[in-house]
Amino acid sequence: MDRTIDVHTHYVPRGWPDLTAEAGPEAPWLRIESESDAMIMMGSREFRRIQADAWDAGTRLRDMDADGVHRQVVSPTPAFFTYGRGGAEAAKVSRIFNDLALEITAPAPDRLIPFCQVPLQDPDAACRELERSIANGHRGVEIGNHVGDRDLDSEGVVTFLQHCASLDVPVFVHPWDMASSPRLDRWMAQWLTAMPAETHLSILALILGGVFDRIDDRLKICFAHGGGSFAFWLGRMENAWHGRRDVIGTSERPPSHYLGRFYVDSVVFDDRALRLLVDTVGADRVMVGSDYPYPLGERPVGEVVRKSSFLDDRSRELITHGNAERFLGLTGP
C-alpha cells in the first residue's frame, strides 16, 4: 500500500446533542435527509450539505484505498469551534465533538488519526481539554487562525501553543470565520480570496508578532491550504521588514529566518504553485493534504504531488509521508 499520509481532512458526526444552551440560537445541528445525506444547519440556516464520507469510517477507508492514502488525519469542521461563546460553553461543545471523533476513527485506529478541538478563547480550559483528549486517544489538535480580533500572537493563544510544544502535540491551523461583505458573498469569494489571506495573516502573526522568538522550537505547527498566500508574498514581507523596521521589525530576525519553524499542506491544486511553495518553505516542510471530504478538496488525494514535474524521488517521499511521520510523531527523532 502507498505510504501517503493526508494531514488535512475533516469529519462531521452523524448527529449530536442539542447545543442551543452552549452555542445560542445559531447552534449547529444535523438535518438527516437519508442514510447517506445530511445538511449541517446553523439554527434555521442551511450551512453545508454533507454525505456519509463525513462520518462513516468505511466510506473514508474505501476512498483512501482508491486514492492510495495509507493514513488520514481526521480533524474537526471549523464551524463547530464555538469561539464566540464563553469558555465553559465552548469546552462542553469541544468535549462532545472530540468524543464523537473517537467513535468515528475507532474502526481503523491504525489508519484514521483523530485531532481534537479546544475552547481556544479560554487558555486554561483549552489546555485541560487538550490533555483530556490526548489521554483519550487524539494525536493532535486543530485550531482556528484567530479568536475574534485576537490573532495567534495573543498571549492566551501563545500560552496554549507553548503547552502543545511541551507535550509534543502537533497543531493544525485552519482558517475560519472569514469577513463577509457584498463583494465577498459572490462566487464563494470568501473561500477563494479571504481564506488564503486569513492563513497568510496567521503566519505573519507568528513571525512579526515575535511568537517564534518566544516559543519553544519543539512546537510542531502546520497551516492549511499551502499556507494561503504566504509563499507568493514572502518577498514583500522581507522588503517591508528591512525597509520599515520601525513598523515591521517586531521580530528578532527577518521573516525568511523563520521558514523552518512551520509546515504547510499541499492543497494548492497546481504544479506551478506547488513548485513555488516547495522552493519557498522547503521540501521538508510540505505535507500532503486534501480537505477531504469537502467539494473544494483535492481528489484523488495527493495527485498534484504524485504527478509533479519537478520533484525528485526524495522530495516526493518527504511530502507524501516522511514529513507527516515526523510531524505526527510516527517515527523516532
CSV table of C-alpha atoms in Angstrom, one decimal:
chain,number,residue,atom,x,y,z
A,1,MET,CA,0.0,0.0,0.0
A,2,ASP,CA,1.1,3.6,-0.7
A,3,ARG,CA,2.5,5.2,2.4
A,4,THR,CA,0.8,8.6,1.7
A,5,ILE,CA,-0.5,10.4,4.8
A,6,ASP,CA,-3.2,13.0,4.3
A,7,VAL,CA,-2.9,15.6,7.1
A,8,HIS,CA,-5.9,17.7,6.2
A,9,THR,CA,-9.3,16.1,6.3
A,10,HIS,CA,-12.5,16.9,8.3
A,11,TYR,CA,-15.3,15.0,10.0
A,12,VAL,CA,-18.9,15.7,11.0
A,13,PRO,CA,-20.6,13.2,13.3
A,14,ARG,CA,-24.0,11.8,12.3
A,15,GLY,CA,-25.8,13.8,14.9
A,16,TRP,CA,-25.0,15.2,18.4
A,17,PRO,CA,-26.9,16.5,21.4
A,18,ASP,CA,-28.8,19.8,21.3
A,19,LEU,CA,-26.2,22.6,21.7
A,20,THR,CA,-28.6,25.6,22.0
A,21,ALA,CA,-27.7,26.2,25.6
A,22,GLU,CA,-24.0,26.3,24.8
A,23,ALA,CA,-23.9,27.8,21.3
A,24,GLY,CA,-27.0,30.0,21.2
A,25,PRO,CA,-29.8,30.3,18.6
A,26,GLU,CA,-27.4,29.7,15.8
A,27,ALA,CA,-26.2,26.4,17.3
A,28,PRO,CA,-25.2,23.7,14.8
A,29,TRP,CA,-27.4,20.6,14.3
A,30,LEU,CA,-27.6,18.0,11.6
A,31,ARG,CA,-30.8,17.6,9.5
A,32,ILE,CA,-30.6,13.9,8.4
A,33,GLU,CA,-32.1,13.5,4.9
A,34,SER,CA,-31.2,9.9,4.2
A,35,GLU,CA,-28.8,7.1,5.2
A,36,SER,CA,-26.0,8.9,3.3
A,37,ASP,CA,-27.1,12.5,3.1
A,38,ALA,CA,-27.5,15.3,5.6
A,39,MET,CA,-27.5,19.1,5.9
A,40,ILE,CA,-25.5,21.0,8.5
A,41,MET,CA,-27.8,23.6,10.0
A,42,MET,CA,-26.8,26.7,11.9
A,43,GLY,CA,-30.1,27.4,13.8
A,44,SER,CA,-32.6,27.8,10.9
A,45,ARG,CA,-29.9,28.5,8.3
A,46,GLU,CA,-28.6,25.8,5.9
A,47,PHE,CA,-24.8,25.8,6.1
A,48,ARG,CA,-23.4,22.8,4.2
A,49,ARG,CA,-24.6,19.6,2.6
A,50,ILE,CA,-22.6,16.6,3.5
A,51,GLN,CA,-22.6,12.8,2.8
A,52,ALA,CA,-21.7,9.7,4.7
A,53,ASP,CA,-18.0,10.2,4.0
A,54,ALA,CA,-18.1,12.9,6.7
A,55,TRP,CA,-18.9,10.4,9.4
A,56,ASP,CA,-18.6,6.8,8.1
A,57,ALA,CA,-15.2,5.2,8.6
A,58,GLY,CA,-15.9,2.5,5.9
A,59,THR,CA,-16.7,5.1,3.3
A,60,ARG,CA,-13.5,7.1,4.2
A,61,LEU,CA,-11.4,3.9,4.1
A,62,ARG,CA,-12.7,3.0,0.6
A,63,ASP,CA,-11.9,6.4,-0.7
A,64,MET,CA,-8.4,6.3,0.9
A,65,ASP,CA,-7.8,2.9,-0.8
A,66,ALA,CA,-8.9,4.3,-4.1
A,67,ASP,CA,-6.6,7.3,-3.8
A,68,GLY,CA,-3.6,5.4,-2.4
A,69,VAL,CA,-3.7,7.0,1.1
A,70,HIS,CA,-2.4,4.9,3.9
A,71,ARG,CA,-3.3,7.2,6.9
A,72,GLN,CA,-5.5,10.2,7.3
A,73,VAL,CA,-5.6,12.9,10.0
A,74,VAL,CA,-9.3,13.5,10.9
A,75,SER,CA,-9.9,17.0,12.2
A,76,PRO,CA,-13.0,19.0,13.3
A,77,THR,CA,-15.0,21.1,11.0
A,78,PRO,CA,-14.1,24.7,12.0
A,79,ALA,CA,-17.8,25.8,12.0
A,80,PHE,CA,-18.1,23.9,15.3
A,81,PHE,CA,-15.3,25.7,17.2
A,82,THR,CA,-17.7,27.9,19.2
A,83,TYR,CA,-15.0,30.6,19.9
A,84,GLY,CA,-17.6,33.3,20.2
A,85,ARG,CA,-19.2,31.9,23.3
A,86,GLY,CA,-17.9,31.6,26.9
A,87,GLY,CA,-15.1,29.2,27.7
A,88,ALA,CA,-17.3,26.8,29.7
A,89,GLU,CA,-19.8,26.6,26.9
A,90,ALA,CA,-17.1,26.1,24.3
A,91,ALA,CA,-15.4,23.5,26.4
A,92,LYS,CA,-18.6,21.4,26.6
A,93,VAL,CA,-19.0,21.6,22.8
A,94,SER,CA,-15.4,20.6,22.4
A,95,ARG,CA,-15.8,17.6,24.7
A,96,ILE,CA,-18.9,16.4,22.8
A,97,PHE,CA,-17.3,16.6,19.3
A,98,ASN,CA,-13.9,15.2,20.5
A,99,ASP,CA,-15.6,12.1,22.0
A,100,LEU,CA,-17.7,11.6,18.8
A,101,ALA,CA,-14.5,11.9,16.7
A,102,LEU,CA,-13.0,9.0,18.6
A,103,GLU,CA,-16.1,6.9,17.7
A,104,ILE,CA,-15.7,7.8,14.0
A,105,THR,CA,-12.0,6.8,14.0
A,106,ALA,CA,-12.2,3.8,16.2
A,107,PRO,CA,-12.9,1.2,13.4
A,108,ALA,CA,-9.4,1.9,11.9
A,109,PRO,CA,-7.1,3.3,14.6
A,110,ASP,CA,-4.0,2.4,12.6
A,111,ARG,CA,-5.3,4.5,9.6
A,112,LEU,CA,-7.5,7.2,11.0
A,113,ILE,CA,-5.7,9.7,13.3
A,114,PRO,CA,-8.0,12.0,15.3
A,115,PHE,CA,-7.2,15.6,16.1
A,116,CYS,CA,-9.2,17.4,18.7
A,117,GLN,CA,-10.7,20.9,19.1
A,118,VAL,CA,-10.3,23.1,22.2
A,119,PRO,CA,-12.0,26.3,23.6
A,120,LEU,CA,-9.2,28.5,22.4
A,121,GLN,CA,-10.8,31.6,23.9
A,122,ASP,CA,-10.0,30.2,27.4
A,123,PRO,CA,-6.4,29.1,27.5
A,124,ASP,CA,-6.7,27.2,30.8
A,125,ALA,CA,-9.8,25.3,29.6
A,126,ALA,CA,-8.1,24.7,26.2
A,127,CYS,CA,-5.1,23.2,27.9
A,128,ARG,CA,-7.3,21.0,30.0
A,129,GLU,CA,-9.3,19.8,27.1
A,130,LEU,CA,-6.1,19.1,25.1
A,131,GLU,CA,-4.8,17.0,27.9
A,132,ARG,CA,-8.0,15.1,28.3
A,133,SER,CA,-8.3,14.5,24.5
A,134,ILE,CA,-4.7,13.3,24.1
A,135,ALA,CA,-5.2,10.9,27.1
A,136,ASN,CA,-8.3,9.5,25.3
A,137,GLY,CA,-6.5,8.9,22.0
A,138,HIS,CA,-6.3,12.1,20.0
A,139,ARG,CA,-2.9,12.6,18.5
A,140,GLY,CA,-3.0,16.4,17.8
A,141,VAL,CA,-5.2,19.5,17.8
A,142,GLU,CA,-6.8,21.7,15.1
A,143,ILE,CA,-7.3,25.4,16.0
A,144,GLY,CA,-8.8,28.3,14.1
A,145,ASN,CA,-6.5,31.0,12.9
A,146,HIS,CA,-7.9,33.7,15.2
A,147,VAL,CA,-10.3,34.2,18.1
A,148,GLY,CA,-12.4,37.2,17.4
A,149,ASP,CA,-9.9,40.0,16.9
A,150,ARG,CA,-7.1,38.2,18.6
A,151,ASP,CA,-4.6,36.6,16.3
A,152,LEU,CA,-2.1,33.8,17.0
A,153,ASP,CA,0.3,36.2,18.8
A,154,SER,CA,-2.2,37.0,21.6
A,155,GLU,CA,-1.0,36.0,25.0
A,156,GLY,CA,-3.6,33.3,25.6
A,157,VAL,CA,-3.0,31.6,22.3
A,158,VAL,CA,0.8,31.7,22.8
A,159,THR,CA,0.3,30.1,26.2
A,160,PHE,CA,-1.7,27.3,24.6
A,161,LEU,CA,0.9,26.8,21.8
A,162,GLN,CA,3.6,26.6,24.4
A,163,HIS,CA,1.6,23.9,26.2
A,164,CYS,CA,1.3,22.0,22.9
A,165,ALA,CA,5.1,22.2,22.4
A,166,SER,CA,5.7,20.9,26.0
A,167,LEU,CA,3.5,17.9,25.3
A,168,ASP,CA,4.9,17.3,21.8
A,169,VAL,CA,1.3,17.7,20.4
A,170,PRO,CA,1.1,18.7,16.7
A,171,VAL,CA,-1.1,21.7,15.8
A,172,PHE,CA,-3.0,22.2,12.6
A,173,VAL,CA,-4.2,25.7,11.9
A,174,HIS,CA,-7.3,26.2,9.7
A,175,PRO,CA,-8.8,29.5,8.6
A,176,TRP,CA,-12.4,30.1,9.7
A,177,ASP,CA,-14.9,32.9,10.3
A,178,MET,CA,-13.8,35.0,7.2
A,179,ALA,CA,-15.0,38.5,6.8
A,180,SER,CA,-18.3,39.0,4.9
A,181,SER,CA,-19.3,41.7,2.6
A,182,PRO,CA,-21.4,42.0,-0.7
A,183,ARG,CA,-18.1,41.8,-2.6
A,184,LEU,CA,-17.1,38.6,-0.8
A,185,ASP,CA,-20.5,36.9,-1.0
A,186,ARG,CA,-20.3,36.2,-4.7
A,187,TRP,CA,-18.5,33.3,-6.4
A,188,MET,CA,-17.5,31.7,-3.0
A,189,ALA,CA,-15.0,34.6,-2.8
A,190,GLN,CA,-14.6,34.1,0.9
A,191,TRP,CA,-13.1,30.8,0.1
A,192,LEU,CA,-11.2,31.9,-2.9
A,193,THR,CA,-9.6,35.1,-1.5
A,194,ALA,CA,-10.4,35.6,2.2
A,195,MET,CA,-9.4,32.1,3.2
A,196,PRO,CA,-5.8,32.3,1.7
A,197,ALA,CA,-5.4,35.8,3.1
A,198,GLU,CA,-6.5,34.7,6.6
A,199,THR,CA,-3.9,31.9,6.6
A,200,HIS,CA,-1.2,34.3,5.4
A,201,LEU,CA,-2.1,36.7,8.2
A,202,SER,CA,-1.8,34.0,10.8
A,203,ILE,CA,1.8,33.1,9.7
A,204,LEU,CA,2.6,36.8,9.8
A,205,ALA,CA,1.3,36.9,13.4
A,206,LEU,CA,3.6,34.2,14.5
A,207,ILE,CA,6.6,35.8,12.7
A,208,LEU,CA,6.1,39.6,13.2
A,209,GLY,CA,4.3,39.1,16.5
A,210,GLY,CA,7.5,37.6,17.8
A,211,VAL,CA,5.9,34.2,18.7
A,212,PHE,CA,8.7,32.1,17.1
A,213,ASP,CA,11.2,34.1,19.1
A,214,ARG,CA,9.5,33.3,22.3
A,215,ILE,CA,8.1,29.8,21.9
A,216,ASP,CA,9.9,26.5,22.2
A,217,ASP,CA,11.2,25.3,18.9
A,218,ARG,CA,9.7,21.9,19.7
A,219,LEU,CA,6.4,23.4,18.5
A,220,LYS,CA,5.1,21.5,15.5
A,221,ILE,CA,2.6,23.6,13.7
A,222,CYS,CA,1.1,23.3,10.2
A,223,PHE,CA,-1.0,25.7,8.2
A,224,ALA,CA,-3.8,24.6,5.8
A,225,HIS,CA,-4.1,25.4,2.1
A,226,GLY,CA,-0.4,25.7,1.4
A,227,GLY,CA,-0.1,28.5,3.9
A,228,GLY,CA,-2.5,30.6,2.0
A,229,SER,CA,-0.8,33.4,0.0
A,230,PHE,CA,2.3,33.4,2.2
A,231,ALA,CA,4.7,31.9,-0.3
A,232,PHE,CA,3.9,34.3,-3.0
A,233,TRP,CA,4.3,37.4,-0.8
A,234,LEU,CA,7.3,36.4,1.4
A,235,GLY,CA,9.5,38.8,-0.6
A,236,ARG,CA,7.1,41.6,0.1
A,237,MET,CA,7.3,40.9,3.8
A,238,GLU,CA,11.0,40.7,3.7
A,239,ASN,CA,11.2,44.0,1.9
A,240,ALA,CA,8.9,45.7,4.4
A,241,TRP,CA,10.9,44.3,7.3
A,242,HIS,CA,14.1,45.8,6.0
A,243,GLY,CA,12.6,49.0,4.6
A,244,ARG,CA,10.3,49.9,7.5
A,245,ARG,CA,11.7,48.2,10.6
A,246,ASP,CA,10.3,51.0,12.7
A,247,VAL,CA,6.9,49.4,12.0
A,248,ILE,CA,7.5,45.9,10.8
A,249,GLY,CA,10.7,44.9,12.7
A,250,THR,CA,8.9,43.4,15.7
A,251,SER,CA,10.6,40.0,15.2
A,252,GLU,CA,14.2,39.5,16.1
A,253,ARG,CA,15.1,38.3,12.6
A,254,PRO,CA,13.8,38.9,9.0
A,255,PRO,CA,10.7,36.8,8.1
A,256,SER,CA,12.7,34.4,5.9
A,257,HIS,CA,14.7,33.4,9.0
A,258,TYR,CA,11.6,31.5,10.4
A,259,LEU,CA,10.9,29.3,7.4
A,260,GLY,CA,12.0,26.2,9.2
A,261,ARG,CA,9.6,26.7,12.1
A,262,PHE,CA,6.3,25.6,10.4
A,263,TYR,CA,4.8,23.2,8.0
A,264,VAL,CA,2.1,23.7,5.3
A,265,ASP,CA,-0.1,21.3,3.4
A,266,SER,CA,0.0,20.7,-0.3
A,267,VAL,CA,-3.6,21.8,-1.2
A,268,VAL,CA,-2.7,24.3,-3.9
A,269,PHE,CA,-4.1,22.3,-7.0
A,270,ASP,CA,-1.4,23.4,-9.5
A,271,ASP,CA,2.1,22.2,-10.2
A,272,ARG,CA,3.5,25.7,-10.6
A,273,ALA,CA,2.0,26.8,-7.2
A,274,LEU,CA,3.5,23.6,-5.6
A,275,ARG,CA,6.9,24.5,-7.1
A,276,LEU,CA,6.8,28.0,-5.6
A,277,LEU,CA,5.7,26.5,-2.2
A,278,VAL,CA,8.5,23.9,-2.1
A,279,ASP,CA,11.1,26.5,-3.3
A,280,THR,CA,9.9,28.9,-0.5
A,281,VAL,CA,9.4,26.7,2.6
A,282,GLY,CA,11.4,23.6,1.6
A,283,ALA,CA,10.5,20.1,0.6
A,284,ASP,CA,10.9,19.1,4.2
A,285,ARG,CA,8.1,21.4,5.3
A,286,VAL,CA,5.3,20.4,2.9
A,287,MET,CA,2.8,17.6,3.6
A,288,VAL,CA,0.0,16.1,1.5
A,289,GLY,CA,-3.4,17.5,2.4
A,290,SER,CA,-6.7,17.2,0.7
A,291,ASP,CA,-9.5,19.0,2.6
A,292,TYR,CA,-11.5,15.7,2.2
A,293,PRO,CA,-14.5,15.3,2.1
A,294,TYR,CA,-15.5,18.8,1.1
A,295,PRO,CA,-16.1,19.6,-2.6
A,296,LEU,CA,-13.2,22.2,-2.8
A,297,GLY,CA,-10.7,19.5,-1.8
A,298,GLU,CA,-8.2,17.6,-3.9
A,299,ARG,CA,-9.3,14.2,-5.4
A,300,PRO,CA,-7.5,11.9,-6.0
A,301,VAL,CA,-5.7,12.9,-2.8
A,302,GLY,CA,-2.1,14.0,-3.5
A,303,GLU,CA,-2.5,14.0,-7.3
A,304,VAL,CA,-0.5,17.2,-7.8
A,305,VAL,CA,2.4,15.9,-5.7
A,306,ARG,CA,2.4,12.5,-7.4
A,307,LYS,CA,2.4,14.0,-10.9
A,308,SER,CA,4.7,16.9,-10.2
A,309,SER,CA,7.2,17.6,-13.0
A,310,PHE,CA,9.9,19.0,-10.7
A,311,LEU,CA,10.0,16.9,-7.5
A,312,ASP,CA,12.8,14.3,-7.3
A,313,ASP,CA,12.1,10.9,-5.6
A,314,ARG,CA,13.4,12.0,-2.2
A,315,SER,CA,11.3,15.2,-2.1
A,316,ARG,CA,8.2,13.3,-3.2
A,317,GLU,CA,8.8,10.8,-0.4
A,318,LEU,CA,9.1,13.6,2.2
A,319,ILE,CA,5.9,15.3,1.1
A,320,THR,CA,3.8,12.2,0.7
A,321,HIS,CA,4.7,10.7,4.1
A,322,GLY,CA,8.1,11.4,5.6
A,323,ASN,CA,7.3,14.9,6.8
A,324,ALA,CA,3.9,13.8,8.2
A,325,GLU,CA,5.5,10.9,10.1
A,326,ARG,CA,7.8,13.4,11.8
A,327,PHE,CA,5.0,15.9,12.4
A,328,LEU,CA,2.7,13.3,13.9
A,329,GLY,CA,5.4,11.6,15.9
A,330,LEU,CA,5.1,8.3,14.0
A,331,THR,CA,8.9,7.9,13.7
A,332,GLY,CA,11.8,8.3,16.1
A,333,PRO,CA,13.8,11.5,16.4
